[in-house]
mmCIF file of C-alpha atoms in Angstrom:
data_model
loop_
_atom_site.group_PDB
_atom_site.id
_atom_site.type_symbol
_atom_site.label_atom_id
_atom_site.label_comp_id
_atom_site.label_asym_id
_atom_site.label_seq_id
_atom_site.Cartn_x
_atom_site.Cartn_y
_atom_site.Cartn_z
ATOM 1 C CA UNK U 1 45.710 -68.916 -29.265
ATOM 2 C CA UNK U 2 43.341 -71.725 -28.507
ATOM 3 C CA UNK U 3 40.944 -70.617 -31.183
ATOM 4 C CA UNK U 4 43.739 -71.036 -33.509
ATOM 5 C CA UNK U 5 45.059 -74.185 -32.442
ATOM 6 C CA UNK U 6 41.290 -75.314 -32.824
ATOM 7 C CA UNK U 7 40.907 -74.319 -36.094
ATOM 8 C CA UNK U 8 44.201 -75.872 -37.229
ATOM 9 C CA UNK U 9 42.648 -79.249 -35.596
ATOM 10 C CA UNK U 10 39.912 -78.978 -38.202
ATOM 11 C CA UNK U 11 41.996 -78.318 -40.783
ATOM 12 C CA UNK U 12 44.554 -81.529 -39.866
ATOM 13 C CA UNK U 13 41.077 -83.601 -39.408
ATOM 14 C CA UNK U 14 39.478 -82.415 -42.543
ATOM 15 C CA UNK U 15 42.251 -83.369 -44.874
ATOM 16 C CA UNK U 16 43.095 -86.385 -42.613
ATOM 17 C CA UNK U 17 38.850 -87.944 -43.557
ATOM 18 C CA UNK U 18 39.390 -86.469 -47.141
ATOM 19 C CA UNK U 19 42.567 -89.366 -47.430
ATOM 20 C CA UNK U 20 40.468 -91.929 -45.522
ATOM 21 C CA UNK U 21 38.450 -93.904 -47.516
ATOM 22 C CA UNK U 22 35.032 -95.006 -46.468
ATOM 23 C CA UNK U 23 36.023 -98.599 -46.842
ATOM 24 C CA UNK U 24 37.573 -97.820 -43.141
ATOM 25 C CA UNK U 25 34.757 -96.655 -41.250
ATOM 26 C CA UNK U 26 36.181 -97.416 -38.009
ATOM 27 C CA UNK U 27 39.259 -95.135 -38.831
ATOM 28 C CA UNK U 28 36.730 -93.145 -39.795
ATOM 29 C CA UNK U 29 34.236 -92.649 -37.166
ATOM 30 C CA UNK U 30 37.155 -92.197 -34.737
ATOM 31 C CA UNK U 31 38.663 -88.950 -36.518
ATOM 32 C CA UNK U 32 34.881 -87.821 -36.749
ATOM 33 C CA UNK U 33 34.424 -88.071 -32.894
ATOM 34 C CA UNK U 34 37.548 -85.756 -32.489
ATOM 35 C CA UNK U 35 35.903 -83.527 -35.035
ATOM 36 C CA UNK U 36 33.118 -82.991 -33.671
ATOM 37 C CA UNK U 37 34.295 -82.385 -30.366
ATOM 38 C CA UNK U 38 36.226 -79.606 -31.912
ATOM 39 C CA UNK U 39 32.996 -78.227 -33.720
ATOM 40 C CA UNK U 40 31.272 -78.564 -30.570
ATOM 41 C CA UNK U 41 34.146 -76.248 -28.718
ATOM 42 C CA UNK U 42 34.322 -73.512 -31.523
ATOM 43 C CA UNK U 43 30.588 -73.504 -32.019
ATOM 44 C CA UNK U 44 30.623 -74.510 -35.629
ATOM 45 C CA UNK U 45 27.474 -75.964 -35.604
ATOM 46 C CA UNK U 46 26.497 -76.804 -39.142
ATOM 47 C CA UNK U 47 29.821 -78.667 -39.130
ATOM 48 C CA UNK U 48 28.646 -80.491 -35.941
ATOM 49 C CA UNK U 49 25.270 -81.572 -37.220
ATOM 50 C CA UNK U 50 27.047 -82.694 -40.365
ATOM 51 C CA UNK U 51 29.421 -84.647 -38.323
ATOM 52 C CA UNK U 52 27.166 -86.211 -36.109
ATOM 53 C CA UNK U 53 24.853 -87.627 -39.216
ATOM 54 C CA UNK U 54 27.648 -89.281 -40.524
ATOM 55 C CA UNK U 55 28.500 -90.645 -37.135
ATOM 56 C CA UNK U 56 25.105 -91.988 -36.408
ATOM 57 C CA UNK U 57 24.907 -93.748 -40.030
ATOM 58 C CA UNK U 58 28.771 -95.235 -39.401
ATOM 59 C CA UNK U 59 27.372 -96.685 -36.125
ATOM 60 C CA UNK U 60 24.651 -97.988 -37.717
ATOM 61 C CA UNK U 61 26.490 -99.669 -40.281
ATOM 62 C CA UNK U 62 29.606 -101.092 -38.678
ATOM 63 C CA UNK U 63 30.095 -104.496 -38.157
ATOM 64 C CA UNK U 64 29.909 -104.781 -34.065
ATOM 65 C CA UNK U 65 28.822 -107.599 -31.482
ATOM 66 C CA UNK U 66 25.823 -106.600 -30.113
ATOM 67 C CA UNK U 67 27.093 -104.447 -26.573
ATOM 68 C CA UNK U 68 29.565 -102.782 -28.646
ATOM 69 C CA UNK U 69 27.189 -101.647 -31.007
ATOM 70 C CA UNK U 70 24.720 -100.446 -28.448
ATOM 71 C CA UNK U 71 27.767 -98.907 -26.571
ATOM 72 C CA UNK U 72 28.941 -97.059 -30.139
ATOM 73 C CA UNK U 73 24.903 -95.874 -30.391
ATOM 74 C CA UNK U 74 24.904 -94.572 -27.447
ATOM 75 C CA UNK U 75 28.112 -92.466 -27.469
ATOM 76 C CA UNK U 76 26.262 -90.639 -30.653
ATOM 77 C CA UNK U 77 23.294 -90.285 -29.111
ATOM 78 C CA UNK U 78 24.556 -88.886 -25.737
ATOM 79 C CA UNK U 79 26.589 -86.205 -28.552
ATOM 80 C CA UNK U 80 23.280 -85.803 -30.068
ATOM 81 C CA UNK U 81 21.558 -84.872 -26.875
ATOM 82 C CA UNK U 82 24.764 -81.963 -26.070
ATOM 83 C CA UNK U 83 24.379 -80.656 -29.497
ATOM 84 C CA UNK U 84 20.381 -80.082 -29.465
ATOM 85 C CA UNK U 85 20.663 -78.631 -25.873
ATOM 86 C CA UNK U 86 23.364 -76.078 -27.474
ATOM 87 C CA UNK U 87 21.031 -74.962 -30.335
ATOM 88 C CA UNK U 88 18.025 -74.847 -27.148
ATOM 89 C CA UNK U 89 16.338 -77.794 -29.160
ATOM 90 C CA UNK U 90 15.060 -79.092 -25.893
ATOM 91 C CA UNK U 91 12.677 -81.528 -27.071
ATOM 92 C CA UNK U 92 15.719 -83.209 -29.161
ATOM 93 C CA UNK U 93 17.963 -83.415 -26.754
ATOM 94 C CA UNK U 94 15.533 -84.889 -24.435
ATOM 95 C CA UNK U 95 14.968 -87.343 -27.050
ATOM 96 C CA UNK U 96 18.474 -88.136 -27.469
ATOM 97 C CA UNK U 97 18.937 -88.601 -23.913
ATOM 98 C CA UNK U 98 16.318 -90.941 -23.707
ATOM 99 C CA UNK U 99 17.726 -93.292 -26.509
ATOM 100 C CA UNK U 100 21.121 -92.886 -25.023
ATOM 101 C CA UNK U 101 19.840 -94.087 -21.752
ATOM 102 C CA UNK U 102 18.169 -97.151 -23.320
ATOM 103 C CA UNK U 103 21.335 -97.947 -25.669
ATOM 104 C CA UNK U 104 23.845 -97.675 -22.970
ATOM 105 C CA UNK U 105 21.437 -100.257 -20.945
ATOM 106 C CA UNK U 106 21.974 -102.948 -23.630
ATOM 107 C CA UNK U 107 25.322 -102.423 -23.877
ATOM 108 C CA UNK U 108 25.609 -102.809 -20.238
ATOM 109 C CA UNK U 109 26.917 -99.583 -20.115
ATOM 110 C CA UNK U 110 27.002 -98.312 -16.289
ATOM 111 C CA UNK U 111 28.954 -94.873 -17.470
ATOM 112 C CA UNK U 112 27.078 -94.002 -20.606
ATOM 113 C CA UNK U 113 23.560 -94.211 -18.715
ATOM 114 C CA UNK U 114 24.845 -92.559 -16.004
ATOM 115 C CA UNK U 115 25.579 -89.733 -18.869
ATOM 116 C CA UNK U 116 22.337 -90.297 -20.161
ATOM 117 C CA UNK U 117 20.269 -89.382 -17.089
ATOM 118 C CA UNK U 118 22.559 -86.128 -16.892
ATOM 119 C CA UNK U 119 21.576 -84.693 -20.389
ATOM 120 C CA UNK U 120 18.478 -85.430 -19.329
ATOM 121 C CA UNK U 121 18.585 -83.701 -15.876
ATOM 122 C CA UNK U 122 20.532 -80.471 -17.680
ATOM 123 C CA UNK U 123 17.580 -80.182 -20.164
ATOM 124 C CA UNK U 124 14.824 -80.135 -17.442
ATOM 125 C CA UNK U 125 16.531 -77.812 -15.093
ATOM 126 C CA UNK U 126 16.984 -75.377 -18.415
ATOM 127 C CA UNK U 127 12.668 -76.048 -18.350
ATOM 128 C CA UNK U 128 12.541 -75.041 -14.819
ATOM 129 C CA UNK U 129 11.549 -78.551 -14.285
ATOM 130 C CA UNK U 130 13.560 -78.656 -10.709
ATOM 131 C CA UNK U 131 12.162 -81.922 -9.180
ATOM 132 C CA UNK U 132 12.436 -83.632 -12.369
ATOM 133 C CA UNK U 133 15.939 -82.198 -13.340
ATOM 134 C CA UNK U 134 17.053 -83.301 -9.441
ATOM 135 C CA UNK U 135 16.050 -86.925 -9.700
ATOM 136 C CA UNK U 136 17.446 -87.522 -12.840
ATOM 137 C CA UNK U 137 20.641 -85.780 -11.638
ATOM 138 C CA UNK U 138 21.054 -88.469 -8.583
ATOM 139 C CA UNK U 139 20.318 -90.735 -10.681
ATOM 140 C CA UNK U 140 22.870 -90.126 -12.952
ATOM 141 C CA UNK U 141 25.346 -89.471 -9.654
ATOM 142 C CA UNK U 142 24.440 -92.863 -7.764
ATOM 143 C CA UNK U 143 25.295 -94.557 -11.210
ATOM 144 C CA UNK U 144 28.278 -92.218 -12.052
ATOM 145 C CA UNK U 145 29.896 -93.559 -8.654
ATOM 146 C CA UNK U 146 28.833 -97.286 -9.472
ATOM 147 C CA UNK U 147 30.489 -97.587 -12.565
ATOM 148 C CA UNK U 148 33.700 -94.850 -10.956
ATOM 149 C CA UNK U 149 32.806 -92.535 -13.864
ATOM 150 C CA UNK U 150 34.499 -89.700 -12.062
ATOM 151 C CA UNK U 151 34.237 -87.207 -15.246
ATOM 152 C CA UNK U 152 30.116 -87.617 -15.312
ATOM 153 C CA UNK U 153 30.220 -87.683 -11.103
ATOM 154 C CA UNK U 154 31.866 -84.237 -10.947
ATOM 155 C CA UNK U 155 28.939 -83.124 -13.896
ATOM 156 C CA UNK U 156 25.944 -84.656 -11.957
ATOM 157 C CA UNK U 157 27.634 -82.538 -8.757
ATOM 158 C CA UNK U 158 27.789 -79.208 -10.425
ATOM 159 C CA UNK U 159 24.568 -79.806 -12.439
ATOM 160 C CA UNK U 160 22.372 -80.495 -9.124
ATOM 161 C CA UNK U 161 24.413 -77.378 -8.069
ATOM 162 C CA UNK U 162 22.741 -75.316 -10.432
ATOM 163 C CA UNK U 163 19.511 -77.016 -9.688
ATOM 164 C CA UNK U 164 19.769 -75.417 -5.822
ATOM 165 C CA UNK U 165 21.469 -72.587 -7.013
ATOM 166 C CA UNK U 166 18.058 -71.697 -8.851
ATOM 167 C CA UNK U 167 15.625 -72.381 -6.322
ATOM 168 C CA UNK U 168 17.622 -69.818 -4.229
ATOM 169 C CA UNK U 169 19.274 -72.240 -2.357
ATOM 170 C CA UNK U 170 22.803 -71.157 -2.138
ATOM 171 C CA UNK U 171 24.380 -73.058 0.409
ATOM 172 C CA UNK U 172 23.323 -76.240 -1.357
ATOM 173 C CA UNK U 173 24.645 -75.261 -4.201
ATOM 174 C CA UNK U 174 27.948 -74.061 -3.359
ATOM 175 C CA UNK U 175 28.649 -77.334 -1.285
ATOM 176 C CA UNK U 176 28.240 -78.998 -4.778
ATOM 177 C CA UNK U 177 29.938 -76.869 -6.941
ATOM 178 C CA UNK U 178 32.816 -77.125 -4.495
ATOM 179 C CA UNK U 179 32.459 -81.266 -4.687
ATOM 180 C CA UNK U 180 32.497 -80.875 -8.581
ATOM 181 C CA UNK U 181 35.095 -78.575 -8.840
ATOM 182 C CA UNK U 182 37.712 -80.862 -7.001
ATOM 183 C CA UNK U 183 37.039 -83.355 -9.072
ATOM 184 C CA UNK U 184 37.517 -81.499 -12.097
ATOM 185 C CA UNK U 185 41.022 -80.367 -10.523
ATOM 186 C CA UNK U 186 41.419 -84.310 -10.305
ATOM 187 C CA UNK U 187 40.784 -84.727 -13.636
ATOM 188 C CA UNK U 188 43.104 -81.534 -14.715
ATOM 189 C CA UNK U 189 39.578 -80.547 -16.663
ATOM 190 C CA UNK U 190 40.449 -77.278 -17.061
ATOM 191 C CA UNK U 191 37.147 -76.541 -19.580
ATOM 192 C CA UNK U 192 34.520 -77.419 -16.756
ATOM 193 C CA UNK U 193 36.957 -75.866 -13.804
ATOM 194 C CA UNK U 194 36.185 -72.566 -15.554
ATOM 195 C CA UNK U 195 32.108 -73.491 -15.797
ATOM 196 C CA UNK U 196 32.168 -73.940 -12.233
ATOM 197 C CA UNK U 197 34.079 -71.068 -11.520
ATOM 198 C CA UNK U 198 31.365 -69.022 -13.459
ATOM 199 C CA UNK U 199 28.749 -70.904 -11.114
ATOM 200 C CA UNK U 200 30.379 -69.895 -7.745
ATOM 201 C CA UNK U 201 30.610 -66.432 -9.553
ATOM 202 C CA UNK U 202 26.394 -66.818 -9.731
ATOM 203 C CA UNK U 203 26.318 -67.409 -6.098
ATOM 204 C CA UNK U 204 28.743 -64.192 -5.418
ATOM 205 C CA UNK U 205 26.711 -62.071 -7.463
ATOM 206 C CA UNK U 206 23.249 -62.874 -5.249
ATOM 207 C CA UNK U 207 24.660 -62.527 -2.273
ATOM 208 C CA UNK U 208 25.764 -58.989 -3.327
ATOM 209 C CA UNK U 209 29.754 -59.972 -3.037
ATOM 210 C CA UNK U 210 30.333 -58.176 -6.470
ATOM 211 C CA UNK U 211 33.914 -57.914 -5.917
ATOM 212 C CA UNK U 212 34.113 -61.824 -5.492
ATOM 213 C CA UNK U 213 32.159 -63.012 -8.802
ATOM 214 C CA UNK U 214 34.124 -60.504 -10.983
ATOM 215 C CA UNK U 215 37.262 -62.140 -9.915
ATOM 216 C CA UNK U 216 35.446 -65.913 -10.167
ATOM 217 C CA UNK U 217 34.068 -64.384 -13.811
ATOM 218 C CA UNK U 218 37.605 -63.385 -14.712
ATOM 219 C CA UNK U 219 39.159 -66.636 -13.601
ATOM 220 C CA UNK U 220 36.429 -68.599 -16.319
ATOM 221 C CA UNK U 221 36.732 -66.393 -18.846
ATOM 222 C CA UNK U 222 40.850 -66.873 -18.987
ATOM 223 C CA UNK U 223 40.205 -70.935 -18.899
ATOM 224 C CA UNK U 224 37.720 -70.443 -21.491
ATOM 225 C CA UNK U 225 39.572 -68.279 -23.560
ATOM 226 C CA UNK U 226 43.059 -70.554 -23.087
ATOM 227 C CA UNK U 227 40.744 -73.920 -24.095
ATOM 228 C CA UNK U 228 38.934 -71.958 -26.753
ATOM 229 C CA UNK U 229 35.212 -72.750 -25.602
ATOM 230 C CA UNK U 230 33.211 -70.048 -27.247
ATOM 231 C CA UNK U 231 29.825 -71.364 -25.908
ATOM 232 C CA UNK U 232 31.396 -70.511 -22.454
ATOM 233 C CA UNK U 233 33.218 -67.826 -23.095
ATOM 234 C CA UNK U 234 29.397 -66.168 -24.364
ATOM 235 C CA UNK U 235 27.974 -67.057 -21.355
ATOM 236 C CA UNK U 236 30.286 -65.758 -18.252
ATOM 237 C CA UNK U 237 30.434 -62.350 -20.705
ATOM 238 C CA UNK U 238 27.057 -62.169 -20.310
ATOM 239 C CA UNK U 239 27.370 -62.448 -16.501
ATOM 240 C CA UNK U 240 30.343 -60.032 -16.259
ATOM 241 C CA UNK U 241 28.070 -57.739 -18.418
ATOM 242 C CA UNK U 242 25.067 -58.481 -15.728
ATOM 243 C CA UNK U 243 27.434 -57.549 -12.696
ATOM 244 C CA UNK U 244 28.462 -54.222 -14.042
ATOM 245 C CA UNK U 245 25.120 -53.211 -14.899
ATOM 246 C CA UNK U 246 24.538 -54.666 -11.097
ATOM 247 C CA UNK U 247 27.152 -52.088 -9.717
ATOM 248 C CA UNK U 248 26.090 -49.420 -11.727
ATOM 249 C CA UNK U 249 29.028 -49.040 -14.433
ATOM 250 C CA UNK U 250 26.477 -48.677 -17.398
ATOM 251 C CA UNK U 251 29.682 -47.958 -20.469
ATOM 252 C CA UNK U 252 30.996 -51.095 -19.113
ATOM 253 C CA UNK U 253 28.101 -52.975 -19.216
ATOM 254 C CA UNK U 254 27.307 -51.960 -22.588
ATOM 255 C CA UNK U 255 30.715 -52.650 -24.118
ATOM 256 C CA UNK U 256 30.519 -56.602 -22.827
ATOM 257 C CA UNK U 257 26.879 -56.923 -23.752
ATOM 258 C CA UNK U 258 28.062 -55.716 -27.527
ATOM 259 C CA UNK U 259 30.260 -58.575 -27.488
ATOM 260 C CA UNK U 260 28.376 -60.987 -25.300
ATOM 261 C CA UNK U 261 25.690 -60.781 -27.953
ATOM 262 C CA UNK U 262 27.689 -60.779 -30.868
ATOM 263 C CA UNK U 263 29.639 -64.441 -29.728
ATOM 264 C CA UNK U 264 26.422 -66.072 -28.838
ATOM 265 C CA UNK U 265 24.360 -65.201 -32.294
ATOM 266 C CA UNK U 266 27.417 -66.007 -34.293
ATOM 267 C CA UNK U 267 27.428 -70.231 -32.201
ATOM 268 C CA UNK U 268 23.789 -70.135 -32.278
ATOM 269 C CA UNK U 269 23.345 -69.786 -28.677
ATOM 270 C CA UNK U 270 19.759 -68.492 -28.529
ATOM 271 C CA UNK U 271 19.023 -69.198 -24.260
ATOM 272 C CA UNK U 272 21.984 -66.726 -24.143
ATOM 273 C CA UNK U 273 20.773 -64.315 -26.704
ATOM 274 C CA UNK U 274 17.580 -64.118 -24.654
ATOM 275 C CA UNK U 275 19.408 -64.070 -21.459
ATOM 276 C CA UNK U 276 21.697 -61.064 -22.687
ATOM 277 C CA UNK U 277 18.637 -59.244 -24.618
ATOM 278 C CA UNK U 278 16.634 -59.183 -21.427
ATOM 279 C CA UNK U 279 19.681 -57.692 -20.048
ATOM 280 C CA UNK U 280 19.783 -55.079 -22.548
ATOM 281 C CA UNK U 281 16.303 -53.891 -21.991
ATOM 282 C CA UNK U 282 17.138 -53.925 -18.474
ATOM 283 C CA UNK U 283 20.491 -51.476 -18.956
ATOM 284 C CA UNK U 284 18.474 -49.257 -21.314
ATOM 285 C CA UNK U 285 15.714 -48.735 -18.461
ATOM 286 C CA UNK U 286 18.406 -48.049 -16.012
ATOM 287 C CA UNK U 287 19.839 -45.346 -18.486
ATOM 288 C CA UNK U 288 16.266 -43.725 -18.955
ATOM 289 C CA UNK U 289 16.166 -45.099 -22.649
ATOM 290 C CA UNK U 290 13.031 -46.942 -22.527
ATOM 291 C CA UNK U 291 11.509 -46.865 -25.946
ATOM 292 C CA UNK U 292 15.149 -48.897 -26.821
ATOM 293 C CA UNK U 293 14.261 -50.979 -23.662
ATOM 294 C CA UNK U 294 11.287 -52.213 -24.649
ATOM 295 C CA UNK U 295 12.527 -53.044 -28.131
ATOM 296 C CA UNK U 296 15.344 -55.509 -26.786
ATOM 297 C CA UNK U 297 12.764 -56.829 -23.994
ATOM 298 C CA UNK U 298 10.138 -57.679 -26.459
ATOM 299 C CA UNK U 299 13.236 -59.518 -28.320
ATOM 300 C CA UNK U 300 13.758 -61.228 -25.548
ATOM 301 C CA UNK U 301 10.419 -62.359 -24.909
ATOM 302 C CA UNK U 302 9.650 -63.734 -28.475
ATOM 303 C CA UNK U 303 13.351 -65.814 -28.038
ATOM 304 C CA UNK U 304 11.962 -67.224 -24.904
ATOM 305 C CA UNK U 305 8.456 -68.094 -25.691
ATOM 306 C CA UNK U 306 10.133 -69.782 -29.197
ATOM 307 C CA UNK U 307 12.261 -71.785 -26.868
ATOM 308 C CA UNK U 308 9.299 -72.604 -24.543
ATOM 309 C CA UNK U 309 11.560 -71.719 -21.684
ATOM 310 C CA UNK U 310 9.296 -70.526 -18.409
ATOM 311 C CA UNK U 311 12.362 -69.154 -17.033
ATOM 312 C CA UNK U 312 13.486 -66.812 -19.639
ATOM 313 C CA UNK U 313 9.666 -65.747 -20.107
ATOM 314 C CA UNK U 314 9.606 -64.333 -16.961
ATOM 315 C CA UNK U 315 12.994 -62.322 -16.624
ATOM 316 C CA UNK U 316 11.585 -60.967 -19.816
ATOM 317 C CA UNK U 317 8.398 -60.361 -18.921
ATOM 318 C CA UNK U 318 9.832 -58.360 -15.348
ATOM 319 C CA UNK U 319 12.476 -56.388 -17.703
ATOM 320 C CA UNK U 320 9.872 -55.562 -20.293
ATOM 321 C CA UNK U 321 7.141 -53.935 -17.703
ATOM 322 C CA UNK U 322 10.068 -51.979 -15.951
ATOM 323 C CA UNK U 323 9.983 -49.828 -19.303
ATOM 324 C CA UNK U 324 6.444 -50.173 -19.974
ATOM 325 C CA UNK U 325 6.018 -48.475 -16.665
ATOM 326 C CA UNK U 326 8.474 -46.096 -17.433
ATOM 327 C CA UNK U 327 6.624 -44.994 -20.386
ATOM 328 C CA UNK U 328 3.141 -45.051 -19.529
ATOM 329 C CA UNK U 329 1.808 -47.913 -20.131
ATOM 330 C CA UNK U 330 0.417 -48.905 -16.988
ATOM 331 C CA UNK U 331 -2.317 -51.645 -18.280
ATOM 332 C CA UNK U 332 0.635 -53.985 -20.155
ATOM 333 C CA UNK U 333 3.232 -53.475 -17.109
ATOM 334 C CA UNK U 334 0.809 -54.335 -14.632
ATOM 335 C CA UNK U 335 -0.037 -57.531 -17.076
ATOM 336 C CA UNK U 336 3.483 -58.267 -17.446
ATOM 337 C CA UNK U 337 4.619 -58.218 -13.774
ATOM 338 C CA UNK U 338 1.414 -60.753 -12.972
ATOM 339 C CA UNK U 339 2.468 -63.109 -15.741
ATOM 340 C CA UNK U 340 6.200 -63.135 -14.436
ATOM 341 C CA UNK U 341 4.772 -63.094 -10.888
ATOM 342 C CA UNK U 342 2.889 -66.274 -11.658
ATOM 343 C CA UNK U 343 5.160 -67.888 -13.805
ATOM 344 C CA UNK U 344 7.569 -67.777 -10.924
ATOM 345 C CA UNK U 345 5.142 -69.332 -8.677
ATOM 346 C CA UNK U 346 4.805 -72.052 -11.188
ATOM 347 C CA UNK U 347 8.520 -72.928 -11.203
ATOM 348 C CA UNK U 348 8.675 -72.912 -7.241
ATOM 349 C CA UNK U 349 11.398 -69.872 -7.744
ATOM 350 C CA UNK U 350 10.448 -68.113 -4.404
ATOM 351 C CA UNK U 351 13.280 -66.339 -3.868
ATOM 352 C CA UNK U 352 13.154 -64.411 -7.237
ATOM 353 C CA UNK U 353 9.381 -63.239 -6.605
ATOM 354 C CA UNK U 354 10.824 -59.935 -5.424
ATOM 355 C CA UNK U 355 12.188 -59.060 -8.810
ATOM 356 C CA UNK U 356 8.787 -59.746 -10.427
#
């Protein structure tokens, strides 16, 4: 139903910009930041890009003092940075942030830098860049509370979350996901309630409470489903996909990978497609199929190395030698585990050693 209401929101905004002439940009430029928000939530993203060009080049153009100007930039920018991280375009978004940060500081903007240093924080904790990702995350949460930006206060919380969450550090992580979630409740954000329901699901699922993060899966998955966020929706089928395989019910796992995989290709969502492929490879192995295993793990692989993404490289790397072992090749599994192994070590990921 949300989908639908979505899609009749594009279809009220499209004809809406076709009636408004450009010699009203500001009318303009506000129906295009509703439009893109929309694009953003159905994963349209050719429609997004297109939106956000003409966005930038309005805000460029307009006739603004100069704060409101660099306030307007920044807003684009800080949209820029959350549509590059959603096509993994890390560099970009990086970028983006970056520019964000320095508009929003000459528009003596205490809310929109704050924002600023969270993009930023998000992209380096998606490069396994921890201590980076968790000073630019307090950074963005000491200036969050300065300017009482609740909304990017709850997102630095849950964000740092994921940052302990990674490093194995569950208690941590839960404590913040539970700050972050109460403000969402606050907010009545449903959209980011269900993300951090999918995050306390994470935390179930490693400490082998399977029972627990299907029922914190299934609680995202309705919100995401009700607000029609197909990005999200992708991702906690993935994970409900990764606990079944986890518990052993292989048909299961297979049916939810089908359309795990499916959603994310069809947004664009290539750090899930690799996430989901590795999982593949993994299910195959489990099921004694290892020629298909090492098919979807080398898929995985060349996704993650495109991406650059440390992380990814080594869950492939540990999927792909399972099979290689499987099969014979000693030589390249023993190569692959050492890469992961070390990769690991790189990215101060102690706790997930094991699996390598």
């Amino acid at each position: 139903a949300a989908q639908y209401a979505n899609a009749e929101a594009l279809r009220y905004l499209t004809r809406a910009l076709e009636l408004t002439p450009e010699s009203e940009p500001e009318a303009r430029y506000s129906l295009l930041l509703i439009r893109e928000r929309v694009f953003n939530l159905q994963g349209e993203r050719a429609g997004q890009a297109k939106d956000l060009a003409e966005l930038r080049g309005l805000a460029r153009s307009m006739d603004d003092d100069g704060f409101q100007a660099a306030r307007r930039r920044s807003e684009i920018a800080l949209r820029r940075a959350s549509y590059a991280d959603a096509v993994s375009d890390f560099p970009a978004a990086i970028r983006a942030a970056q520019d964000a940060i320095r508009l929003a500081e000459a528009g003596q903007d205490k809310g929109r830098e704050a924002a600023g240093y969270l993009r930023w924080g998000r992209v380096l904790c998606s490069q396994a860049a921890y201590s980076g990702a968790q000073a630019r995350l307090e950074k963005a949460l000491g200036l969050a509370r300065a300017a009482q930006d609740r909304q990017v206060e709850g997102d630095s919380q849950r964000n740092l979350g994921l940052v302990w969450w990674l490093q194995g550090e569950h208690d941590q992580a839960e404590a913040c996901f539970g700050q972050a979630l109460a403000i969402y409740r606050e907010l009545g954000d449903r959209r980011l309630e269900g993300g951090t329901f999918n995050n306390l699901g994470l935390i179930s699922s490693e400490r082998g409470c399977h029972s627990e993060a299907l029922a914190f899966y299934e609680q995202a998955l309705r919100i995401f489903r009700q607000v029609g966020d197909r990005r999200g929706e992708g991702i906690v089928l993935g994970n409900l996909a990764g606990t079944a395989l986890s518990v052993g019910v292989l048909s299961r796992a297979n049916e939810i990978h089908g359309q795990a995989l499916g959603l994310c290709r069809e947004i664009d969502d290539r750090t899930s497609e690799c996430r989901i492929l590795a999982n593949l490879g993994l299910q195959h192995h489990r099921q004694g199929e290892d020629s298909q295993a090492l098919d979807f793990g080398r898929q995985a692989l060349r996704i993650a190395e495109e991406l650059g993404s440390r992380r990814w490289q080594a869950y492939a790397l540990t999927n792909l030698a399972h099979s290689q072992v499987a099969l014979g090749l000693l030589d390249e599994g023993r190569k692959g585990y050492e890469q992961s192994l070390e990769i690991r070590r790189e990215m101060g990921e102690a706790h997930m050693m094991l699996e390598s």
